[in-house]
XYZ file of C-alpha atoms in Angstrom:
592
model
C 1.426 3.308 -17.229
C 1.695 6.563 -19.202
C 0.967 8.071 -21.797
C 1.552 10.567 -24.262
C -0.720 8.867 -26.696
C -2.783 8.731 -23.576
C -1.944 11.832 -23.491
C -0.041 24.792 8.507
C -2.159 24.535 10.550
C -5.098 22.414 11.423
C -8.252 23.025 9.354
C -11.203 23.748 11.156
C -14.499 22.670 10.784
C -17.612 22.496 12.324
C -19.479 19.445 12.330
C -22.572 20.688 10.901
C -20.539 20.413 7.875
C -19.324 16.602 7.897
C -23.404 16.245 8.190
C -23.901 18.360 5.785
C -21.660 15.623 3.358
C -24.480 13.049 4.323
C -27.002 14.758 3.456
C -28.086 15.033 6.999
C -29.776 18.101 9.286
C -27.140 19.901 11.484
C -29.909 18.923 14.016
C -29.194 14.951 13.682
C -27.706 13.406 16.316
C -26.259 10.355 14.848
C -26.354 8.995 10.651
C -28.203 6.527 10.398
C -27.479 3.900 7.962
C -30.401 2.003 5.599
C -28.407 -0.842 5.522
C -29.880 -4.758 5.216
C -29.285 -7.010 8.215
C -27.937 -4.742 10.696
C -28.789 -4.096 13.515
C -30.657 -1.506 16.167
C -27.049 -0.868 17.916
C -25.173 -0.830 14.942
C -27.982 2.263 13.493
C -27.525 3.955 17.682
C -23.603 4.688 16.851
C -22.590 8.105 15.964
C -19.779 7.571 13.328
C -19.440 10.967 12.216
C -15.883 12.791 14.263
C -13.559 15.495 12.394
C -10.524 14.153 10.628
C -7.676 16.296 9.609
C -4.640 15.451 7.965
C -1.898 17.430 8.856
C 1.605 17.410 7.629
C 4.122 17.454 9.502
C 7.552 16.399 7.041
C 9.349 19.467 8.354
C 9.015 19.635 12.182
C 10.127 15.790 11.479
C 13.186 16.667 10.557
C 12.799 14.458 6.737
C 14.985 16.096 3.886
C 14.805 14.118 1.196
C 14.229 15.261 -1.275
C 13.247 12.108 -4.545
C 14.506 12.292 -7.635
C 12.730 12.110 -10.831
C 16.322 12.238 -13.230
C 13.618 13.903 -15.809
C 15.029 14.510 -18.719
C 15.187 15.786 -22.679
C 14.822 11.946 -23.577
C 12.004 11.370 -21.924
C 13.323 7.945 -20.809
C 10.025 5.564 -19.491
C 11.695 5.215 -16.279
C 11.505 8.633 -15.553
C 7.320 8.366 -14.834
C 7.299 5.483 -12.492
C 9.221 7.321 -8.995
C 10.032 5.769 -5.799
C 8.007 3.824 -2.691
C 8.337 4.280 1.021
C 8.335 1.927 3.009
C 7.356 1.969 7.356
C 9.172 -0.420 8.804
C 10.590 -0.947 12.623
C 13.817 -1.838 12.280
C 15.442 -1.730 15.870
C 12.710 -3.080 17.458
C 11.911 -0.516 19.804
C 8.233 -0.662 19.166
C 8.127 2.780 16.691
C 7.517 2.799 13.041
C 10.308 4.190 10.725
C 11.201 5.320 7.961
C 13.020 3.730 4.553
C 12.130 6.036 1.126
C 13.449 4.502 -2.123
C 15.774 6.876 -4.018
C 16.390 7.035 -8.347
C 20.491 6.598 -9.883
C 21.860 8.702 -12.447
C 20.470 7.816 -15.820
C 22.965 8.165 -19.222
C 20.741 11.247 -19.972
C 20.343 12.589 -16.374
C 23.793 12.966 -14.418
C 22.314 14.537 -10.817
C 24.352 17.323 -9.478
C 24.223 15.498 -5.522
C 24.572 11.986 -4.506
C 21.637 9.926 -4.858
C 20.856 7.295 -2.150
C 17.435 5.472 -0.131
C 16.455 6.780 3.061
C 16.291 5.483 6.548
C 14.745 8.018 9.227
C 14.376 6.789 12.832
C 11.354 7.810 14.708
C 12.770 9.151 17.785
C 9.221 8.862 19.203
C 9.673 13.002 20.119
C 7.614 13.268 16.234
C 11.008 13.906 14.878
C 13.821 11.082 13.019
C 17.346 11.506 12.476
C 18.237 9.376 9.291
C 20.489 6.905 10.170
C 21.340 5.857 6.372
C 24.839 5.590 6.026
C 25.136 3.796 9.299
C 22.547 0.577 8.768
C 24.481 0.862 5.091
C 20.720 0.348 2.936
C 21.573 3.720 0.653
C 22.297 1.942 -2.626
C 24.045 4.696 -4.216
C 24.057 4.062 -7.834
C 20.620 1.388 -7.411
C 17.795 3.028 -9.748
C 15.289 1.785 -6.676
C 11.573 1.085 -7.219
C 10.145 -0.377 -4.887
C 10.696 -1.729 -1.249
C 9.164 -4.867 0.420
C 9.609 -5.974 4.387
C 9.739 -9.018 5.944
C 11.705 -11.538 8.352
C 12.747 -14.094 6.088
C 15.143 -15.133 8.345
C 12.320 -15.870 11.907
C 15.484 -14.004 13.709
C 12.900 -11.116 15.170
C 14.522 -7.562 12.462
C 12.393 -7.163 9.734
C 14.524 -6.858 6.534
C 14.024 -5.046 3.213
C 13.868 -5.359 -0.309
C 14.793 -2.851 -2.815
C 13.387 -3.715 -6.328
C 14.827 -1.644 -9.185
C 16.372 -1.439 -12.720
C 18.155 -3.842 -14.034
C 18.831 -5.899 -10.483
C 17.124 -5.353 -6.923
C 18.859 -5.804 -3.365
C 18.646 -7.506 -0.497
C 19.104 -6.101 2.787
C 19.519 -8.363 5.997
C 19.215 -6.720 9.394
C 21.954 -7.496 11.501
C 19.371 -6.912 14.660
C 22.620 -3.759 16.053
C 20.909 -1.079 13.442
C 22.962 -1.978 10.961
C 22.601 -4.381 7.730
C 24.123 -6.152 5.030
C 23.994 -6.839 1.609
C 23.051 -10.026 1.421
C 21.243 -9.715 -2.299
C 24.292 -12.226 -4.102
C 24.241 -15.098 -1.490
C 20.523 -14.676 -1.477
C 20.049 -15.326 -5.089
C 17.006 -12.697 -5.923
C 19.034 -9.688 -7.502
C 16.579 -10.036 -10.264
C 19.242 -9.587 -12.403
C 18.237 -7.975 -15.614
C 14.928 -6.984 -14.585
C 12.441 -4.556 -14.166
C 11.361 -5.070 -10.775
C 8.327 -2.666 -9.201
C 6.497 -4.227 -6.120
C 7.353 -6.990 -4.286
C 5.481 -8.865 -1.268
C 6.723 -11.616 1.202
C 4.235 -14.498 2.331
C 4.878 -18.119 2.893
C 2.676 -19.383 0.225
C 3.834 -22.815 1.255
C 3.155 -22.155 5.093
C 6.711 -24.105 5.472
C 6.782 -21.315 8.252
C 9.516 -19.085 6.357
C 8.035 -15.504 4.249
C 8.421 -16.766 0.547
C 9.425 -13.562 -2.041
C 6.734 -12.082 -5.294
C 8.304 -9.871 -7.086
C 6.289 -7.939 -10.311
C 8.530 -6.945 -12.725
C 7.527 -4.738 -15.648
C 8.284 -4.342 -19.477
C 11.355 -4.743 -21.548
C 12.152 -1.363 -21.654
C 16.427 0.384 -21.922
C 17.481 3.550 -22.830
C 18.349 2.066 -26.512
C 15.036 1.515 -27.100
C 13.970 4.260 -25.746
C 11.199 5.359 -28.512
C 10.171 8.560 -29.710
C 6.436 9.380 -28.491
C 4.253 12.130 -28.766
C 4.278 15.302 -31.533
C 7.340 16.982 -32.639
C 6.333 19.904 -31.976
C 8.885 21.347 -29.070
C 7.512 20.735 -25.594
C 5.557 18.228 -26.552
C 7.574 14.885 -26.913
C 5.508 12.422 -23.861
C 6.740 9.653 -22.449
C 5.470 6.443 -23.892
C 2.728 3.684 -22.904
C 3.225 0.084 -22.247
C 2.050 -0.766 -25.665
C 5.352 0.003 -27.004
C 6.847 -2.501 -25.021
C 6.607 -6.359 -24.331
C 6.058 -7.653 -20.795
C 7.939 -9.311 -18.520
C 7.017 -12.069 -16.630
C 6.624 -12.116 -12.928
C 9.002 -13.636 -9.987
C 8.781 -16.299 -7.730
C 11.574 -16.570 -4.967
C 11.343 -20.129 -1.707
C 13.069 -19.617 0.952
C 15.292 -22.556 1.817
C 15.775 -21.451 4.976
C 19.314 -21.331 5.135
C 19.420 -18.033 3.676
C 19.398 -18.825 -0.345
C 15.709 -19.082 -2.160
C 15.158 -20.973 -4.875
C 13.728 -18.984 -7.822
C 10.141 -21.344 -8.555
C 8.905 -18.778 -10.877
C 7.991 -21.423 -13.339
C 6.765 -24.674 -11.602
C 4.645 -23.182 -9.462
C 3.115 -21.679 -12.562
C 2.992 -17.461 -11.508
C 6.549 -17.162 -13.605
C 4.682 -18.239 -17.029
C 2.218 -15.716 -18.827
C 3.878 -12.165 -19.705
C 3.300 -9.673 -16.970
C 3.121 -5.519 -17.223
C 3.350 -6.406 -12.644
C 2.861 -2.821 -10.739
C 0.929 -3.330 -8.176
C 0.505 -7.034 -6.306
C -1.044 -7.981 -2.858
C -1.268 -11.327 -0.659
C -4.469 -12.579 0.873
C -6.970 -15.164 1.006
C -9.204 -14.661 -2.065
C -11.691 -18.376 -1.400
C -11.482 -18.013 2.474
C -9.237 -22.187 2.451
C -6.695 -20.439 4.668
C -3.895 -20.536 2.057
C -2.550 -17.000 0.065
C -3.254 -16.313 -3.063
C -1.281 -13.492 -5.226
C -3.492 -10.694 -6.737
C -1.240 -8.634 -9.846
C -2.669 -4.894 -10.799
C -0.904 -4.890 -14.695
C -0.111 -1.896 -16.756
C -2.341 -1.634 -20.083
C -2.225 -5.290 -19.455
C -5.085 -8.082 -17.974
C -4.464 -8.523 -14.280
C -3.741 -11.422 -12.606
C -5.498 -14.136 -9.718
C -3.748 -16.969 -8.609
C -4.411 -19.176 -6.373
C -3.162 -21.300 -4.725
C -3.286 -24.873 -5.016
C -1.392 -26.223 -1.157
C 1.271 -28.033 -3.566
C 3.819 -25.455 -4.191
C 1.976 -24.520 -7.079
C -1.167 -21.758 -8.131
C -3.763 -21.677 -10.818
C -4.214 -18.522 -12.515
C -8.331 -17.804 -11.944
C -7.114 -14.216 -14.037
C -9.945 -14.734 -17.015
C -12.824 -16.876 -14.858
C -13.025 -15.017 -11.864
C -13.553 -11.526 -13.339
C -10.725 -9.259 -12.278
C -8.619 -9.563 -15.414
C -10.262 -6.884 -16.967
C -12.942 -3.987 -16.494
C -17.028 -5.229 -16.828
C -16.969 -3.804 -20.075
C -14.110 -5.783 -20.938
C -11.049 -3.359 -20.792
C -7.997 -3.614 -20.068
C -6.580 -0.255 -17.551
C -3.936 1.320 -16.677
C -2.903 -1.014 -12.820
C -1.246 0.504 -10.997
C -1.850 0.685 -6.662
C -3.598 -2.476 -5.355
C -5.148 -3.423 -2.498
C -6.788 -6.232 -0.713
C -9.506 -5.923 2.313
C -13.475 -7.408 3.437
C -15.742 -3.836 2.496
C -19.251 -5.874 2.661
C -18.515 -7.496 6.117
C -18.933 -11.004 4.847
C -15.478 -12.639 5.103
C -14.677 -12.598 1.849
C -11.533 -10.293 0.714
C -12.083 -7.739 -1.720
C -10.101 -5.866 -4.623
C -9.924 -2.197 -5.812
C -7.357 -1.276 -8.351
C -5.999 2.367 -9.342
C -5.271 3.423 -12.853
C -4.692 6.215 -14.594
C -7.017 9.504 -15.794
C -10.343 8.601 -17.921
C -10.597 5.427 -16.833
C -11.969 4.289 -13.904
C -10.522 3.095 -10.818
C -11.868 -0.383 -10.092
C -13.724 -2.231 -6.664
C -14.374 -6.429 -7.555
C -16.192 -7.567 -4.416
C -16.101 -11.281 -4.048
C -18.835 -13.640 -4.662
C -17.342 -16.478 -2.245
C -17.821 -18.889 -5.119
C -14.560 -17.874 -6.822
C -16.034 -14.986 -8.939
C -16.094 -11.035 -8.751
C -17.831 -8.470 -9.204
C -17.038 -5.047 -11.019
C -18.569 -2.781 -8.193
C -17.224 0.391 -8.749
C -20.209 1.843 -9.428
C -22.245 0.487 -7.903
C -19.800 0.949 -4.197
C -20.437 5.065 -4.938
C -17.538 5.203 -6.419
C -18.011 4.941 -9.923
C -16.553 8.488 -12.173
C -15.799 10.310 -9.253
C -12.291 10.538 -10.180
C -12.699 11.025 -13.637
C -9.431 13.191 -13.970
C -7.384 11.806 -11.594
C -4.220 9.139 -12.006
C -4.685 6.752 -9.346
C -1.394 5.842 -8.901
C -1.591 4.697 -5.126
C -3.553 2.877 -2.701
C -4.190 1.628 0.715
C -7.821 0.366 2.383
C -7.752 2.088 6.089
C -9.933 2.579 8.610
C -9.206 5.637 8.834
C -12.041 6.777 11.039
C -12.208 4.183 13.425
C -15.562 3.545 12.213
C -14.642 -0.992 11.882
C -15.058 -0.206 7.987
C -12.166 0.167 5.748
C -11.968 2.936 3.385
C -9.798 3.779 0.835
C -7.122 6.327 0.223
C -5.542 6.491 -3.039
C -2.592 8.986 -4.288
C -2.616 10.619 -7.425
C -0.595 12.265 -9.944
C 0.078 12.252 -13.881
C 2.212 9.937 -15.441
C 3.672 12.660 -17.985
C 4.329 16.085 -16.595
C 2.871 17.935 -19.665
C -0.249 16.210 -19.933
C -1.338 19.542 -20.370
C -0.436 19.510 -24.239
C -2.845 17.196 -24.583
C -5.307 17.031 -22.043
C -5.628 20.662 -21.015
C -8.877 19.375 -17.816
C -5.888 17.021 -16.199
C -3.399 18.604 -14.644
C 0.215 16.879 -13.216
C 0.040 17.082 -9.848
C -3.204 15.985 -8.261
C -4.913 16.004 -4.677
C -5.013 12.843 -2.865
C -8.342 10.671 -2.593
C -11.165 9.216 0.402
C -13.720 7.008 -0.311
C -15.413 7.022 3.148
C -17.403 3.650 3.435
C -20.794 4.067 5.079
C -21.499 0.378 5.593
C -21.763 -2.974 3.745
C -18.587 -1.498 0.691
C -20.968 1.769 0.056
C -18.059 4.852 -0.631
C -18.736 8.350 -0.665
C -16.120 10.627 -1.473
C -14.672 13.018 1.844
C -11.302 13.959 0.783
C -12.119 17.963 0.804
C -12.854 17.228 4.522
C -9.470 16.028 5.266
C -7.763 19.580 5.314
C -5.540 21.200 3.504
C -2.389 18.816 3.993
C -4.335 15.800 2.029
C -6.266 17.725 -1.002
C -2.389 19.749 -2.234
C -1.393 18.747 -5.518
C 1.370 16.142 -5.184
C 2.678 13.815 -8.222
C 2.113 10.761 -6.014
C 3.938 7.975 -6.384
C 4.157 5.710 -3.209
C 1.858 5.718 0.005
C 2.492 3.654 2.550
C 0.291 3.917 6.073
C 1.116 3.270 9.689
C 0.154 4.356 13.407
C 3.537 5.839 13.754
C 3.279 7.911 16.341
C 1.387 4.917 18.961
C -1.935 7.054 19.628
C -4.588 4.726 17.291
C -5.846 6.267 14.300
C -3.579 5.239 10.799
C -1.372 7.562 9.529
C 0.824 7.419 6.247
C 3.543 8.638 4.283
C 4.083 9.417 0.259
C 7.354 9.715 -2.038
C 6.086 12.230 -4.256
C 7.980 12.215 -8.326
C 11.039 15.347 -7.946
C 9.409 16.810 -4.787
C 9.757 16.535 -0.907
C 7.659 13.521 1.031
C 4.939 14.322 3.572
C 4.441 12.833 6.254
C 0.204 12.570 7.022
C -0.432 12.838 11.007
C -4.360 11.825 11.498
C -5.434 14.208 13.879
C -8.568 13.547 15.257
C -9.027 8.787 13.867
C -8.518 7.979 17.356
C -11.665 9.596 18.567
C -12.972 6.370 17.712
C -12.103 3.611 19.830
C -9.646 1.185 18.585
C -7.161 -1.870 18.599
C -4.025 -2.944 17.043
C -2.177 -6.301 17.021
C 0.794 -7.349 16.640
C 1.531 -10.737 15.977
C 4.276 -12.881 16.279
C 5.038 -15.983 14.754
C 6.419 -19.553 16.259
C 5.416 -22.795 14.149
C 4.135 -20.045 11.736
C 6.388 -17.354 10.301
C 7.500 -14.519 12.002
C 5.726 -12.636 11.550
C 2.820 -14.176 11.364
C 2.354 -12.921 7.226
C -1.207 -14.985 6.186
C -2.594 -14.936 9.431
C -6.350 -14.573 9.300
C -8.198 -12.546 12.441
C -11.644 -12.242 12.970
C -12.826 -9.759 15.835
C -16.419 -8.992 17.325
C -17.279 -6.336 18.966
C -21.034 -5.759 20.395
C -22.230 -8.093 17.898
C -20.460 -6.342 15.063
C -17.888 -8.467 13.656
C -14.567 -7.713 11.222
C -12.303 -9.958 9.386
C -9.289 -9.030 8.832
C -5.923 -10.576 7.080
C -1.953 -10.002 7.397
C -1.126 -9.893 3.500
C 1.847 -9.189 1.788
C 2.393 -5.933 -0.677
C -0.179 -3.408 -0.996
C -0.501 -0.274 -2.591
C 2.172 0.427 -4.922
C 5.652 -0.334 -4.761
C 5.388 0.470 -0.478
C 5.809 -1.257 2.499
C 3.527 -0.732 4.988
C 3.116 -1.199 9.868
C 2.715 -4.398 10.000
C 0.599 -4.193 12.967
C -3.233 -5.536 12.026
C -5.542 -2.234 13.169
C -9.104 -2.663 13.640
C -11.706 0.321 14.530
C -14.356 -0.114 16.941
C -16.357 2.977 16.421
C -18.389 4.071 20.174
C -18.523 0.204 20.710
C -16.490 -0.342 24.227
C -16.083 -3.841 24.559
C -14.081 -6.706 22.218
C -15.894 -9.436 23.345
C -13.790 -12.260 21.541
C -10.535 -11.755 18.721
C -9.841 -15.126 16.700
C -5.984 -16.077 15.260
C -6.031 -18.315 12.755
C -2.242 -18.759 11.695
C -0.729 -20.015 8.809
C 0.417 -23.241 10.661
C -3.368 -24.354 11.868
C -3.057 -23.658 15.239
C -6.137 -20.894 16.620
C -5.767 -18.536 19.172
C -8.886 -17.900 20.860
C -9.382 -14.429 23.490
C -12.211 -13.057 25.100
C -13.076 -9.519 26.348
C -9.470 -7.977 25.463
C -9.019 -4.071 26.531
C -9.751 -2.055 24.373
C -7.532 1.945 22.592
C -4.356 -0.707 23.136
C -1.396 -2.309 20.422
C -1.704 -6.089 22.512
C 1.772 -8.739 21.377
C -0.238 -12.611 20.191
C 2.021 -14.935 20.353
C 1.876 -18.440 18.382
C 0.583 -20.860 21.050
C 0.587 -18.546 23.996
C -1.732 -15.765 23.581
C -0.862 -11.674 24.831
C 2.970 -10.876 25.961
C 3.927 -8.516 27.215
C 5.250 -5.399 24.372
C 5.769 -1.882 24.578
C 4.900 0.921 22.084
C 5.698 3.848 23.920
C 3.261 6.602 22.459
C 5.035 9.753 20.788
C 4.722 12.672 22.462
C 5.886 15.727 20.692
C 8.265 18.227 20.671
C 5.550 19.960 18.797
C 1.931 20.452 18.423
């Protein structure tokens, strides 16, 4: 990932500006798509809407400050940053926030007490810190990432916080407090450097299991000197300087404990340098698979064999390396059907002077490196992509790519004068059928503010129908970026409640048809980089006003088929029962 060796106010813009982006005249009323297989109705849909992302962190009352623990020793650990999670911990229908924090090291003694922080969503655009009451601070734990899942099916989401040398499992007690049950559960991942993690039900027994990415065998004792020996030129090393660790898979025993099945499942056998993970069904057999972004190491793709084991198809699938055979600095990862054919594709971020890769699914067990054919190409060649998330930011029905960037080396300009440590975010807009264009500059000054980005998580925290995001930036305050304008298009959000399946409905497959336009979604685990997201499944509808059908195939095999659904609403669907009453209050802001 790293290498000295690699070395306010909402923006106003006219409709003319947006049309110019696509090369359409200002007099045009719609943006036509020249794509095979589309209907006349699709081509006639107006899809240009102004969207601005506004950073409301200060107004929201979020004072968390990430500590980089930066020292003259250039500990590799310092480069990583920490993750962030959306979690409705009190089940009031509003997404709350959890920021992961670092800790003291032998080379760095902070002047303030460091702890991870939980903020409760007040429903008025503000948040209140409730860390002490909740008991999730983890003081002294050098946190890294976070995964959210209801592992005991009690209706309240739990927290798994990864970290250097150990991880923590917090059980949600359902009364606003959590209990550290790591020792009892057996998921401490002791002695490992855990980064991203994913809850998923790999054996479909109705209980969430846990996949943990572990990174490299670095320690303060083997921290070598990298970079120049002139003053200021010492730099963070490359992961090539250290051997990798191994993935860990913990099977849920249904009694609050887990069994380490890393070896017998197969996922723990190959050496890894795991940074990001996403669990999704890549071969459409109804069973969740595993994709891992490895750092300067072959990426992994493990296909579920339905018997508790996984087959490593990383190389034969084509996702292990770039099209030209290079192992790049994989960090963030996500999966989605960007083409609209029902098969899930993979996006992986990399460092500057590498390319962020889009692998499209051929439906036969192989993937194509579509980085250039998709239009992404080398449009971010000087940026270091850290986290990435598929999100339909403008609700047009096509998943876009949001990417958080930031160089790993704080003195990078001494080695690459054209590269900056702090970098702006990226948004690639899906034009349809997996063709993308960079639209970052149209999304406002806050979206384009340079940061040393690390964790990125997406949610509709104000329940207004468009997707917002939060970042956890190295050595800085986070960004709470509110989506202003995305809900000018129509939408539907689906909250899953499993009964025979795991309570979260994780692993469910969803197919929505609206006026002849079909979308495929999955309830996935992991995603992005060391972060956790709104578990509700989001569908953008564009200007379509009718949902013909929604079919949900649950992990248990139960199928829920719904017709003539209302638009612009959040619905709860319970396995075996259909739509059930729920409350997701829309935030009424105390400020603009």
